[in-house]
Short mmCIF file of C-alpha atoms in Angstrom, two decimals:
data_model
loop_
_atom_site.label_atom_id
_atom_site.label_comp_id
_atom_site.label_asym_id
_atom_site.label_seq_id
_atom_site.Cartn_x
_atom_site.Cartn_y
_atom_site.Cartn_z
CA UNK A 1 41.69 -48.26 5.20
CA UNK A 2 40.18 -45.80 2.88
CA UNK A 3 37.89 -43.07 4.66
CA UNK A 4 33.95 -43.72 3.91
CA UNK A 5 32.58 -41.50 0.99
CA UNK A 6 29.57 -39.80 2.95
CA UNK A 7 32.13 -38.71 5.95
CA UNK A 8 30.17 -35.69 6.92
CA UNK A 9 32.62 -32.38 7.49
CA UNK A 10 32.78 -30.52 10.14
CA UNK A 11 31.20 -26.84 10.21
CA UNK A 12 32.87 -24.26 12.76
CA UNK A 13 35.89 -26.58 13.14
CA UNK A 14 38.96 -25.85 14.37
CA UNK A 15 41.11 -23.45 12.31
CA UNK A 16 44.33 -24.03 11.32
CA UNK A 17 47.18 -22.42 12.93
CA UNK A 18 48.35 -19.95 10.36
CA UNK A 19 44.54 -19.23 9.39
CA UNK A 20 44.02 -18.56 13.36
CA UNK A 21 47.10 -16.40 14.01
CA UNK A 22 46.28 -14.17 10.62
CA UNK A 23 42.46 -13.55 11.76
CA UNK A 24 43.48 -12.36 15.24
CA UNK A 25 45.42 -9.89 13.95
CA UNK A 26 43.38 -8.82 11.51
CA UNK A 27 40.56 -8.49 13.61
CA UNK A 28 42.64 -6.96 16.79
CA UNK A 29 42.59 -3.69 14.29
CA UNK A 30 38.91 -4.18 13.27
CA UNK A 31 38.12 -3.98 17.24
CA UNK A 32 40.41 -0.92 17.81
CA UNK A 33 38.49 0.44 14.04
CA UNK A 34 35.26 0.13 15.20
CA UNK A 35 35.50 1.32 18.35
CA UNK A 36 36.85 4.23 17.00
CA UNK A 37 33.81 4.23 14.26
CA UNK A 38 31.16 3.67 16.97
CA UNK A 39 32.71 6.85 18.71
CA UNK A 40 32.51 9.04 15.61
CA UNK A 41 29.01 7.97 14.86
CA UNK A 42 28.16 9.13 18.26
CA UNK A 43 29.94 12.18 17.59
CA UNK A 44 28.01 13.08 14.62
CA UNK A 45 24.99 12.23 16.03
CA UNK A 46 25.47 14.54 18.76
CA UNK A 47 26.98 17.49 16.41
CA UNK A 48 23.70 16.71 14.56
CA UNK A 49 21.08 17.07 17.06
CA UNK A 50 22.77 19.96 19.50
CA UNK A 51 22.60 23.89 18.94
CA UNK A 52 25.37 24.11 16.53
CA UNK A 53 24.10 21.58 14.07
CA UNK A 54 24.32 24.23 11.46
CA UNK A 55 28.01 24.00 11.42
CA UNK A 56 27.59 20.68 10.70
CA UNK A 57 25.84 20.68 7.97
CA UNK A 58 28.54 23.61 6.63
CA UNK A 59 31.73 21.45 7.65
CA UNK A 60 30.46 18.82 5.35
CA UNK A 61 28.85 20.30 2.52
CA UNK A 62 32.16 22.41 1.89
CA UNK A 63 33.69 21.98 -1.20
CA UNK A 64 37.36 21.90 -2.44
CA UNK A 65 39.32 20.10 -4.67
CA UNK A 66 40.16 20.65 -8.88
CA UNK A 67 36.99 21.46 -10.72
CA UNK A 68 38.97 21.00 -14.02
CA UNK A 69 39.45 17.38 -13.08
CA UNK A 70 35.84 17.12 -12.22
CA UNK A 71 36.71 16.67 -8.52
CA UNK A 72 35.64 19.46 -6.95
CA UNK A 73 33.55 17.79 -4.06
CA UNK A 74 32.08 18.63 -0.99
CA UNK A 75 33.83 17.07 2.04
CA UNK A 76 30.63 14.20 2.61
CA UNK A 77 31.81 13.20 -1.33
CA UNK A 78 34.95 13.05 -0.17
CA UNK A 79 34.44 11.01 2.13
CA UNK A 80 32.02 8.26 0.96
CA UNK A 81 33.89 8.44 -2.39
CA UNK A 82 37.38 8.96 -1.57
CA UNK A 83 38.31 7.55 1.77
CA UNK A 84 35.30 4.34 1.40
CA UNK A 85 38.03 3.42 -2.13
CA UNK A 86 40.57 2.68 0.89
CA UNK A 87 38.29 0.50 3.10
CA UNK A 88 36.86 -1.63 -0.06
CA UNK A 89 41.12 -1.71 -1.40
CA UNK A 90 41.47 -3.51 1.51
CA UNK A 91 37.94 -5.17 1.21
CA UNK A 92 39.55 -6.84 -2.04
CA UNK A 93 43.02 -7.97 -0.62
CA UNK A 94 40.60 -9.69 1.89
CA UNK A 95 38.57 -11.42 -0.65
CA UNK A 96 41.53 -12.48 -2.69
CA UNK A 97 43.32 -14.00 0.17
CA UNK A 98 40.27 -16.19 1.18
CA UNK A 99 40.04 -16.94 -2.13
CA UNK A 100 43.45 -18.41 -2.00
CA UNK A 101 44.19 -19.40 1.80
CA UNK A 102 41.28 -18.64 3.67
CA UNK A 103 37.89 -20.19 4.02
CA UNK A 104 36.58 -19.67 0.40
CA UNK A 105 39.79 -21.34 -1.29
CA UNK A 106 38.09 -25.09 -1.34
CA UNK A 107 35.07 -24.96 -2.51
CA UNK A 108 33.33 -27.75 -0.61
CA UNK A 109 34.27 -25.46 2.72
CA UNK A 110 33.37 -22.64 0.68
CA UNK A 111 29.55 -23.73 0.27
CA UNK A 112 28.39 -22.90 3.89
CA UNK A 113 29.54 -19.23 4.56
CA UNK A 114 29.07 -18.02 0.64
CA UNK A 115 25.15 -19.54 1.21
CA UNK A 116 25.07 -18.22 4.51
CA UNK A 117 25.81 -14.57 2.98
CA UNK A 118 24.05 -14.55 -0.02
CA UNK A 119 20.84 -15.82 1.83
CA UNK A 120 21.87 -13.01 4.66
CA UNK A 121 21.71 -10.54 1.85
CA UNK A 122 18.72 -11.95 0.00
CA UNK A 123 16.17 -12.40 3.04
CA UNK A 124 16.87 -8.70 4.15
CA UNK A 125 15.85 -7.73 0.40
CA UNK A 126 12.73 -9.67 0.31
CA UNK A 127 11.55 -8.66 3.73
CA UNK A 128 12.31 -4.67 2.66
CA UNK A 129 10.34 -5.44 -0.39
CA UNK A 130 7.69 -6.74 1.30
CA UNK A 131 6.73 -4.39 3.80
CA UNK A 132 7.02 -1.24 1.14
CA UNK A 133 4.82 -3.53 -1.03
CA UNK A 134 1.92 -3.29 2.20
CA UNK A 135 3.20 0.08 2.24
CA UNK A 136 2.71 2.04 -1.20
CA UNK A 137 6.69 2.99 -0.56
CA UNK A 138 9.88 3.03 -2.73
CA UNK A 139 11.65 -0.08 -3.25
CA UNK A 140 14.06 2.23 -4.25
CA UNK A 141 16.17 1.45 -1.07
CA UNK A 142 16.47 -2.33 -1.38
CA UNK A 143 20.07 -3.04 -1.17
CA UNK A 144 20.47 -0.64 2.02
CA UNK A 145 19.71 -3.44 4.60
CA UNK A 146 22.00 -6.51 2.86
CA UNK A 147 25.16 -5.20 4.17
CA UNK A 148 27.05 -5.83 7.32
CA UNK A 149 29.51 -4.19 8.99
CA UNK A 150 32.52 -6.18 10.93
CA UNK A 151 34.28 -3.71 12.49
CA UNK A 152 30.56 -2.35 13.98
CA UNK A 153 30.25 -5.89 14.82
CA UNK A 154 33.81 -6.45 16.07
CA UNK A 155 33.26 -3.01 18.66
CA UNK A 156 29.96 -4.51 20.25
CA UNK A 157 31.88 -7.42 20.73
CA UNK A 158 34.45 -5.41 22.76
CA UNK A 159 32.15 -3.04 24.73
CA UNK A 160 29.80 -6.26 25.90
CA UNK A 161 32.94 -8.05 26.49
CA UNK A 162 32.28 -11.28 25.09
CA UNK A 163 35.05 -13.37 23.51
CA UNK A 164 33.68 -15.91 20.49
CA UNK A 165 35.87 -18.46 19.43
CA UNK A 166 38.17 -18.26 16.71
CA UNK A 167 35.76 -20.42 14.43
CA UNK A 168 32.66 -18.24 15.16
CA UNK A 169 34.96 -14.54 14.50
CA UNK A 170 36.34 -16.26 10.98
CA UNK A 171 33.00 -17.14 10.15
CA UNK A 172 31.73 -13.43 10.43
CA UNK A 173 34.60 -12.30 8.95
CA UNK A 174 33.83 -14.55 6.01
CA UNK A 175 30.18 -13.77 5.59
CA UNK A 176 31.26 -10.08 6.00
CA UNK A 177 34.05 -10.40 2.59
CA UNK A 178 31.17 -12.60 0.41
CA UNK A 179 28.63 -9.67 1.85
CA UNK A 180 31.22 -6.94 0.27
CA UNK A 181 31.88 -8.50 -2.54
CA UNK A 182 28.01 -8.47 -3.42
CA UNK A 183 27.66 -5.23 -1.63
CA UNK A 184 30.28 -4.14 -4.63
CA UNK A 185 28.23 -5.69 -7.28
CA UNK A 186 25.37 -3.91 -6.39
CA UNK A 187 26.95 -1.10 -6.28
CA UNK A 188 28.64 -1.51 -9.44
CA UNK A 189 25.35 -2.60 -11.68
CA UNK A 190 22.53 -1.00 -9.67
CA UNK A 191 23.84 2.93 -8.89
CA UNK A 192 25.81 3.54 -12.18
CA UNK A 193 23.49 5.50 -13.86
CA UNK A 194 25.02 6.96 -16.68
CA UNK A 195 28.87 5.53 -17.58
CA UNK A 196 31.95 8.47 -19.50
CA UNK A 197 33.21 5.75 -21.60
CA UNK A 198 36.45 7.61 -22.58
CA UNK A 199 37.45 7.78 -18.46
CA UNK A 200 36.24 4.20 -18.02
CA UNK A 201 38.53 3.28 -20.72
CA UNK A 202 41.66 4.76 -19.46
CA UNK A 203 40.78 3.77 -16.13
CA UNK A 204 40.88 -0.23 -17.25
CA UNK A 205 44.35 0.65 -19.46
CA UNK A 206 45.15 2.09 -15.68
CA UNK A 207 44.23 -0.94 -13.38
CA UNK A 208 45.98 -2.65 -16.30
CA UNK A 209 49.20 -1.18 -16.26
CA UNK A 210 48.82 -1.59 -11.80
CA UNK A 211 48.27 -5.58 -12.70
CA UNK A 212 51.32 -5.40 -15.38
CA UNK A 213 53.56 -3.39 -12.47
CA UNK A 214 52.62 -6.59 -9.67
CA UNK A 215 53.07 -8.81 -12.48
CA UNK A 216 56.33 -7.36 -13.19
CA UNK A 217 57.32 -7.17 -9.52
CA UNK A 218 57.82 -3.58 -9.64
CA UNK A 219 57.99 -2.15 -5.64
CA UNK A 220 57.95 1.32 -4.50
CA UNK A 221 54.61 3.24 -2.88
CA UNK A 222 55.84 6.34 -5.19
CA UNK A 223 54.60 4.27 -8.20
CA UNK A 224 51.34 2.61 -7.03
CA UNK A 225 50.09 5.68 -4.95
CA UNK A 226 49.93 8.26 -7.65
CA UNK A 227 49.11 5.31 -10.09
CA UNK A 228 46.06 4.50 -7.67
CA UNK A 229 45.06 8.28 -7.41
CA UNK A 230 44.85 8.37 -11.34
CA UNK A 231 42.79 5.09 -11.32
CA UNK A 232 40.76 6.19 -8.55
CA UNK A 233 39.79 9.52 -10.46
CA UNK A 234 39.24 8.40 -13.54
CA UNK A 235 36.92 5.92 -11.91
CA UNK A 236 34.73 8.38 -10.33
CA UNK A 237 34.50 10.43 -13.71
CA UNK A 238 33.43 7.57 -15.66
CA UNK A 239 29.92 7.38 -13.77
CA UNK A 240 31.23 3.79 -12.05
CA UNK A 241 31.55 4.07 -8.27
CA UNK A 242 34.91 5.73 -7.49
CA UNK A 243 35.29 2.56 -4.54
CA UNK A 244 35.01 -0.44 -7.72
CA UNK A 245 38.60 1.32 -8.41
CA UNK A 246 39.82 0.48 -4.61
CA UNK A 247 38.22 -3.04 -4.66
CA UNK A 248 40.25 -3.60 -8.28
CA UNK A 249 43.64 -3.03 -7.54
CA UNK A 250 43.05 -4.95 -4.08
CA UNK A 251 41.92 -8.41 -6.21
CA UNK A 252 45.23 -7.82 -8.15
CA UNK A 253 47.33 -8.03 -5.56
CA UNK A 254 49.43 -11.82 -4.71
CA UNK A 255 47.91 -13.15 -1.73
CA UNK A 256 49.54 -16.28 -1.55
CA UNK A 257 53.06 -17.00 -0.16
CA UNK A 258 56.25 -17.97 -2.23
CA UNK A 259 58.82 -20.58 -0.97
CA UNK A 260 60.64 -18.33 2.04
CA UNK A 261 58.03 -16.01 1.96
CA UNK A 262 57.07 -14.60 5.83
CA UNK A 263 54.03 -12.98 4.31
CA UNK A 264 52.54 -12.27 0.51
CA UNK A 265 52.91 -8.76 -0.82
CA UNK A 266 49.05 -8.78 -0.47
CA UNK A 267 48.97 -9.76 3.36
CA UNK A 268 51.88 -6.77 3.80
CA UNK A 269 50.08 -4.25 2.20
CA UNK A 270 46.43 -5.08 4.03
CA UNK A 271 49.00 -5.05 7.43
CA UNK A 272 49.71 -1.57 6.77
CA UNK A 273 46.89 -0.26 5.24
CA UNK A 274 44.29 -1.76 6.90
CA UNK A 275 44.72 0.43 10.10
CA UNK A 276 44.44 3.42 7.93
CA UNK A 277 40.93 2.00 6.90
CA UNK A 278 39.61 1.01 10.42
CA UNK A 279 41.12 3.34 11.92
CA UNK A 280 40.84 6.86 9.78
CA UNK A 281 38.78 6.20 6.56
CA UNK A 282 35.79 4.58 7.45
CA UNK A 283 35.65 6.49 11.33
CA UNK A 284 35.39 9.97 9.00
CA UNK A 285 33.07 8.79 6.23
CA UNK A 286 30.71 8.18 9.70
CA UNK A 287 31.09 11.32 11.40
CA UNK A 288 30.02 13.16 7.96
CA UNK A 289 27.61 10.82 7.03
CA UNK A 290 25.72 9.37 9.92
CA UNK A 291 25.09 12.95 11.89
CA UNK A 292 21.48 12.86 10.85
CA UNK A 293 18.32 14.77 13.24
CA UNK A 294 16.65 12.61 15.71
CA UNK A 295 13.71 13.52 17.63
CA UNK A 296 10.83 11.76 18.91
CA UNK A 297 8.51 12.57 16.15
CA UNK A 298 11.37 11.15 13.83
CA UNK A 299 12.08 7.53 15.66
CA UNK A 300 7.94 7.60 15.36
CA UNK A 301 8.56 7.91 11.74
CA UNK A 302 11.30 5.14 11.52
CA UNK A 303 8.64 2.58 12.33
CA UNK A 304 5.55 3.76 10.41
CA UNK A 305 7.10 5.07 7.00
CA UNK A 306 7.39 1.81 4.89
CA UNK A 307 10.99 2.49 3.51
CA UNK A 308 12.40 3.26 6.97
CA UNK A 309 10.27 0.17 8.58
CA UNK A 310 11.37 -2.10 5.55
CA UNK A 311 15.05 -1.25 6.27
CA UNK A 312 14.75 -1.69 10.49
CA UNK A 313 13.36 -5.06 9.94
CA UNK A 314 15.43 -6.40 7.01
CA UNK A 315 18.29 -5.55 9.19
CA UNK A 316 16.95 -7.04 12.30
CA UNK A 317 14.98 -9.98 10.86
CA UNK A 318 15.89 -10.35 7.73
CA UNK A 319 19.75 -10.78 8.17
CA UNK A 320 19.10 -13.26 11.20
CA UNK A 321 16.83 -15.50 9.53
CA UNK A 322 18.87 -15.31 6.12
CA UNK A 323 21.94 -16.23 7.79
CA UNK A 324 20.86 -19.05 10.16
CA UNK A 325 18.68 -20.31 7.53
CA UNK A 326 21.21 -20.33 4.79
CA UNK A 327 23.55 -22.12 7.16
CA UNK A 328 21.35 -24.42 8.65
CA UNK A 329 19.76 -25.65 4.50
CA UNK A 330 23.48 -25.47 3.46
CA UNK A 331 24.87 -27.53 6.73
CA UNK A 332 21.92 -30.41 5.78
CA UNK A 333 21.99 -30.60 2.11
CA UNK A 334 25.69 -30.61 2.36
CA UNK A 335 26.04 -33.41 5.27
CA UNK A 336 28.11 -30.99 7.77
CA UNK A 337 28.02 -31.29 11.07
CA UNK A 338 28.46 -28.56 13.33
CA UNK A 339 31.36 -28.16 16.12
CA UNK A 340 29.74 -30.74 18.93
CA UNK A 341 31.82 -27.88 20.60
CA UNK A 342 29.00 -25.35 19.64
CA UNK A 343 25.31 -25.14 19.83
CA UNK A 344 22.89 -23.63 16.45
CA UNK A 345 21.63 -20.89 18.84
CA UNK A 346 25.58 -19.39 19.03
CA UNK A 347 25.21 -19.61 14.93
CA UNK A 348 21.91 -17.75 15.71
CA UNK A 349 23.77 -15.32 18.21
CA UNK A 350 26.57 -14.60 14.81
CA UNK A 351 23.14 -14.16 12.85
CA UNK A 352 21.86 -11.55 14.69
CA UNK A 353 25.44 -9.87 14.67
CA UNK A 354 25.25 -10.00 11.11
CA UNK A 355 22.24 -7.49 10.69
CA UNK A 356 24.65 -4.78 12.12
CA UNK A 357 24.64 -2.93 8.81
CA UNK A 358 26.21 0.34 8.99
CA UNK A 359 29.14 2.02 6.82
CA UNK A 360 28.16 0.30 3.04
CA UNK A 361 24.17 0.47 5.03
CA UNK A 362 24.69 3.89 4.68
CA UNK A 363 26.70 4.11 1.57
CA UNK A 364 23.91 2.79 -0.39
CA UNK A 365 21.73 4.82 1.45
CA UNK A 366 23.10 7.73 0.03
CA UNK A 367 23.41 6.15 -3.45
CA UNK A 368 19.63 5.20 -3.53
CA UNK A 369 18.32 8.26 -2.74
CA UNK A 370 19.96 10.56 -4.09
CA UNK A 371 18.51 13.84 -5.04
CA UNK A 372 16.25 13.48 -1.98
CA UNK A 373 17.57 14.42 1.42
CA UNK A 374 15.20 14.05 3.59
CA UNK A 375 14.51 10.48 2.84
CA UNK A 376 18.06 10.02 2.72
CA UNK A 377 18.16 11.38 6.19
CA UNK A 378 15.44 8.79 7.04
CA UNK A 379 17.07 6.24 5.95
CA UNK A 380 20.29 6.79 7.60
CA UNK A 381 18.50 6.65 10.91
CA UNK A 382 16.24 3.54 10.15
CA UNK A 383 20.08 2.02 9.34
CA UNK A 384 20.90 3.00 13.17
CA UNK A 385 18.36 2.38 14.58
CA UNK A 386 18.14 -0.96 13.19
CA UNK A 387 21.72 -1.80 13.39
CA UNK A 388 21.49 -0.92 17.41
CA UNK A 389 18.66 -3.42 17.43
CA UNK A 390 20.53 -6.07 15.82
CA UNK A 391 23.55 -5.43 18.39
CA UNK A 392 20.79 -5.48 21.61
CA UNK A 393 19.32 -8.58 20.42
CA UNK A 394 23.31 -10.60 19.35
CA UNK A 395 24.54 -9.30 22.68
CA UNK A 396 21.98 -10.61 25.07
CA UNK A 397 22.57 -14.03 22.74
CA UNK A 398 25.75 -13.74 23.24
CA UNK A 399 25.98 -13.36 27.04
CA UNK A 400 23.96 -16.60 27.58
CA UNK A 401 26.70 -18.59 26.18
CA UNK A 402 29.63 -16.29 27.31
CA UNK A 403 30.88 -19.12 30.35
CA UNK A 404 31.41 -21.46 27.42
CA UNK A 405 32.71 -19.26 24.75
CA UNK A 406 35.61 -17.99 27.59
CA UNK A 407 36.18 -21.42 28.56
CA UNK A 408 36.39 -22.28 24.75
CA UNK A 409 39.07 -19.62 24.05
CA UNK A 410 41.21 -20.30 26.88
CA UNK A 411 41.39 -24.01 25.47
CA UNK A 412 42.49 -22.39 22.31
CA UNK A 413 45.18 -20.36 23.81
CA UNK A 414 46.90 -22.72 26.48
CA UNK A 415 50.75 -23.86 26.13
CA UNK A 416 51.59 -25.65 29.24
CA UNK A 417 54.77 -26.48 27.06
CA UNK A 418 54.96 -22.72 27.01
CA UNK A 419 56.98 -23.23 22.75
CA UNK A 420 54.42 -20.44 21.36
CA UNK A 421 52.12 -23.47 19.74
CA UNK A 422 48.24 -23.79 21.43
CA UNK A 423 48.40 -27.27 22.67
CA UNK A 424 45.38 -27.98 20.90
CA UNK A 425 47.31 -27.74 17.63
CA UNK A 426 49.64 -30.37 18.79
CA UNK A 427 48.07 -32.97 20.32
CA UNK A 428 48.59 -35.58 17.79
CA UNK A 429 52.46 -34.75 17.93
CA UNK A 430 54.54 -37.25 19.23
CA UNK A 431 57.25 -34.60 20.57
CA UNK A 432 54.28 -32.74 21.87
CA UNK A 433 53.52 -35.65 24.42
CA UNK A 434 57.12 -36.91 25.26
CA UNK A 435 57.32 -33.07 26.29
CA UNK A 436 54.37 -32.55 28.28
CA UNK A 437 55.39 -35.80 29.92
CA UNK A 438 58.74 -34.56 31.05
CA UNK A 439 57.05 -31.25 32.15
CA UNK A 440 54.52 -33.55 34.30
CA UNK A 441 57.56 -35.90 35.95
CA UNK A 442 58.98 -32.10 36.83
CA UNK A 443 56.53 -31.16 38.61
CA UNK A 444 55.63 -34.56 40.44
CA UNK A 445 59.52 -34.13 41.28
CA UNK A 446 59.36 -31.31 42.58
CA UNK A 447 56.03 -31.75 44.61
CA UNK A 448 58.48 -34.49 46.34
CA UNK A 449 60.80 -32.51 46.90
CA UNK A 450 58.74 -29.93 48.70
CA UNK A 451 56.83 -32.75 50.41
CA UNK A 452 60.37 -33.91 51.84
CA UNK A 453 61.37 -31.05 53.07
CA UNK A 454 58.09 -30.52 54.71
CA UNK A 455 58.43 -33.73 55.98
CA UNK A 456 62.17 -33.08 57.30
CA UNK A 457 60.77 -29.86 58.73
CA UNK A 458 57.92 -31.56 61.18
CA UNK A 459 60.37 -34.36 62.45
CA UNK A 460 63.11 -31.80 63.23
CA UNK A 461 60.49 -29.32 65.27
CA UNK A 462 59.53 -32.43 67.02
CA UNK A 463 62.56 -32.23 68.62
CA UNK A 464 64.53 -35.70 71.11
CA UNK A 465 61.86 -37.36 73.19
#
């Protein structure tokens, strides 16, 4: 019997296995990453704010590299335009592989989380506008609060100690690869303000003769490594954000597996790159970028400067109610219904998680105010202190529902037929019954057995009459 036509699908369903076993790995190094990011910020901010703040300043405004190639930058450039190409290279593997095996590859699934993120970007925009409208202030800053950050996100996860099902961590990991993506666009169209056609031209023949190499099935990290190093240089001369380079060459790598195939070339190269990005890149584009002064009369500021209030509350508000409300419009027009395993306040609790904004937060900082340091400064901390707010708010969330969400994993993760397959994935396996069965008659047998000689133990102590 055919299946009825308006069979509504199922929104924060069960993953399937392979999907499941890739995102915990992927996101076991995004913990350890932002952990490691959350201490650096801390670090910075502490450098930043303590007697020897001058050195800071020094450390990171000191220059090196060849002038004659036009890369002679000061460590901070280095690292926001440098060691950022490595986190959005891996950005793009990311975004190619959903686009071929993850969430975004169908697009009927794909409808909910890419309206859930562009909404989550959108709100935050209007609500900065808005407020620097009341304000008189620049709207120069409007992009800074669309961003979010996953391994920021991941780390409060791991210092609260809440676990979220599988289905609610791919979901933020989705909205967080649409929210790059755009966070790239932006980037791309918005801060290129004046474009060296003659290095943007031999940068394309360069990504071109990367995508001719894959295509070719050329291997060896001796020829893509110099050949991204060219790219990557003659990206940031051409007036183009040097990270569009990193994001490039990720998108041209093959995500999808081959007949025999353990893992895609794509999937092998975000395995070992990707802790170089969580765990080294982005932790040292924070320590030099988000050691910024913080005194009372500056969180005062935060909150009455229209720029700084605009980006506090697009983070905090804006990303919640884009999110939830993108999901929730998307979920009815589209006739999903949600996991009657979840509740909409845990989408609301992901929400909130999503308006923890901080490495591309303060990327674009950087990029939108450019030539002015003290509002750049500003900035930076609204983006802190907003993004702490937004991890406050998801955590107490979070904690309300943390019973179920534990109880929910460990359903995911038990194997009482202990053959490295959840149970839950094989429940509607024939095999998968006729085993558990003979594990059950096992253990009845042997609670017989002990019952026996229990029993043989009680009559013997009796002793003769």
């Amino acid at each position: 019997m055919a299946a009825p036509k308006n069979r509504r699908s199922v929104f924060l369903g069960r993953l399937p296995l392979p999907e499941r076993n890739y995102l915990a790995d992927a996101l076991r190094t995004e913990t350890v990453g932002g952990v490691l990011l959350l201490v650096a910020a801390i670090a910075a901010l502490i450098w930043a704010n303590t007697p020897i703040r001058d050195s800071y300043e020094s450390v990171r405004a000191f220059h090196f590299g060849p002038g004659s190639l036009g890369l002679h930058l000061s460590l901070q450039h280095w690292a926001a335009d440098g060691l950022l190409a490595v986190f959005f290279f891996v950005a793009g593997i990311e975004l190619k592989r959903e686009l071929v095996a993850g969430e975004l590859r169908d697009p009927k699934a794909a409808v909910l989380p890419v309206v859930a993120a562009v909404c989550g970007m959108a709100v935050p925009a209007l609500v900065y506008f808005a407020v620097v409208s009341t304000g008189s202030g620049s709207t120069a800053g409007w992009a800074v609060p669309t961003a979010t950050d996953i391994a920021f996100a991941l780390a409060v996860l791991a210092v609260i100690g809440t676990s979220l099902p599988s289905a609610l961590r791919a979901f933020l990991l989705t909205l967080a690869v649409v929210d790059d993506l755009f966070a790239i666009l932006i980037i791309a169209v918005f801060f290129t303000s004046s474009l060296n056609f003659t290095a943007l031209a031999l940068a394309a023949v360069g990504l071109a003769v990367f995508w001719l190499l894959l295509r070719k099935g050329v291997r060896g990290w001796y020829v893509y490594v110099p050949l991204g190093l060219v790219n990557w240089a003659l990206m940031y001369n051409s007036g183009v954000h040097a990270t569009i380079a990193g994001v490039a060459m990720g998108l041209m790598l093959r995500c999808h597996r081959h007949e025999g195939e353990a893992h895609s070339p794509g999937e092998h190269i975000e395995h070992l790159v990707r802790p170089l990005s969580a765990g080294l890149a982005v932790p040292l584009f924070a320590l030099f970028s988000a050691g910024v002064a913080i005194s009372g009369g500056a969180l005062s500021d935060v909150f009455s400067k229209p720029e700084t209030l605009g980006v506090v509350l697009g983070l905090v508000v804006g990303k919640a109610i884009g999110v939830f409300g993108g999901t929730w419009l998307a979920a009815r027009f589209t006739r999903a219904t949600l996991n009657p395993d979840l509740k909409w306040p845990d989408v609301l609790a992901v929400a909130s998680l999503a308006g923890i904004g901080f490495t591309v937060s303060l990327l674009i900082g950087e990029l939108a105010f450019d030539g002015d340091q003290l509002m750049t400064d500003e900035i930076k901390a609204a983006v802190l202190i907003g993004s702490l707010i937004a991890a406050v708010l998801a955590s107490v969330l979070l904690k309300l529902r943390d019973n179920k969400y534990r109880k929910l994993c460990a359903d995911e993760d038990r194997d009482e037929d202990q053959d490295g397959i959840p149970d839950v994935y094989e429940q509607d396996n024939p095999e998968y019954h006729l085993r558990m069965a003979a594990i059950l008659e096992a253990k009845a047998a042997e609670h017989r057995r002990l019952a026996e000689v229990a029993a043989g133990r009680t009559t013997g102590d009796a002793g003769p009459a």
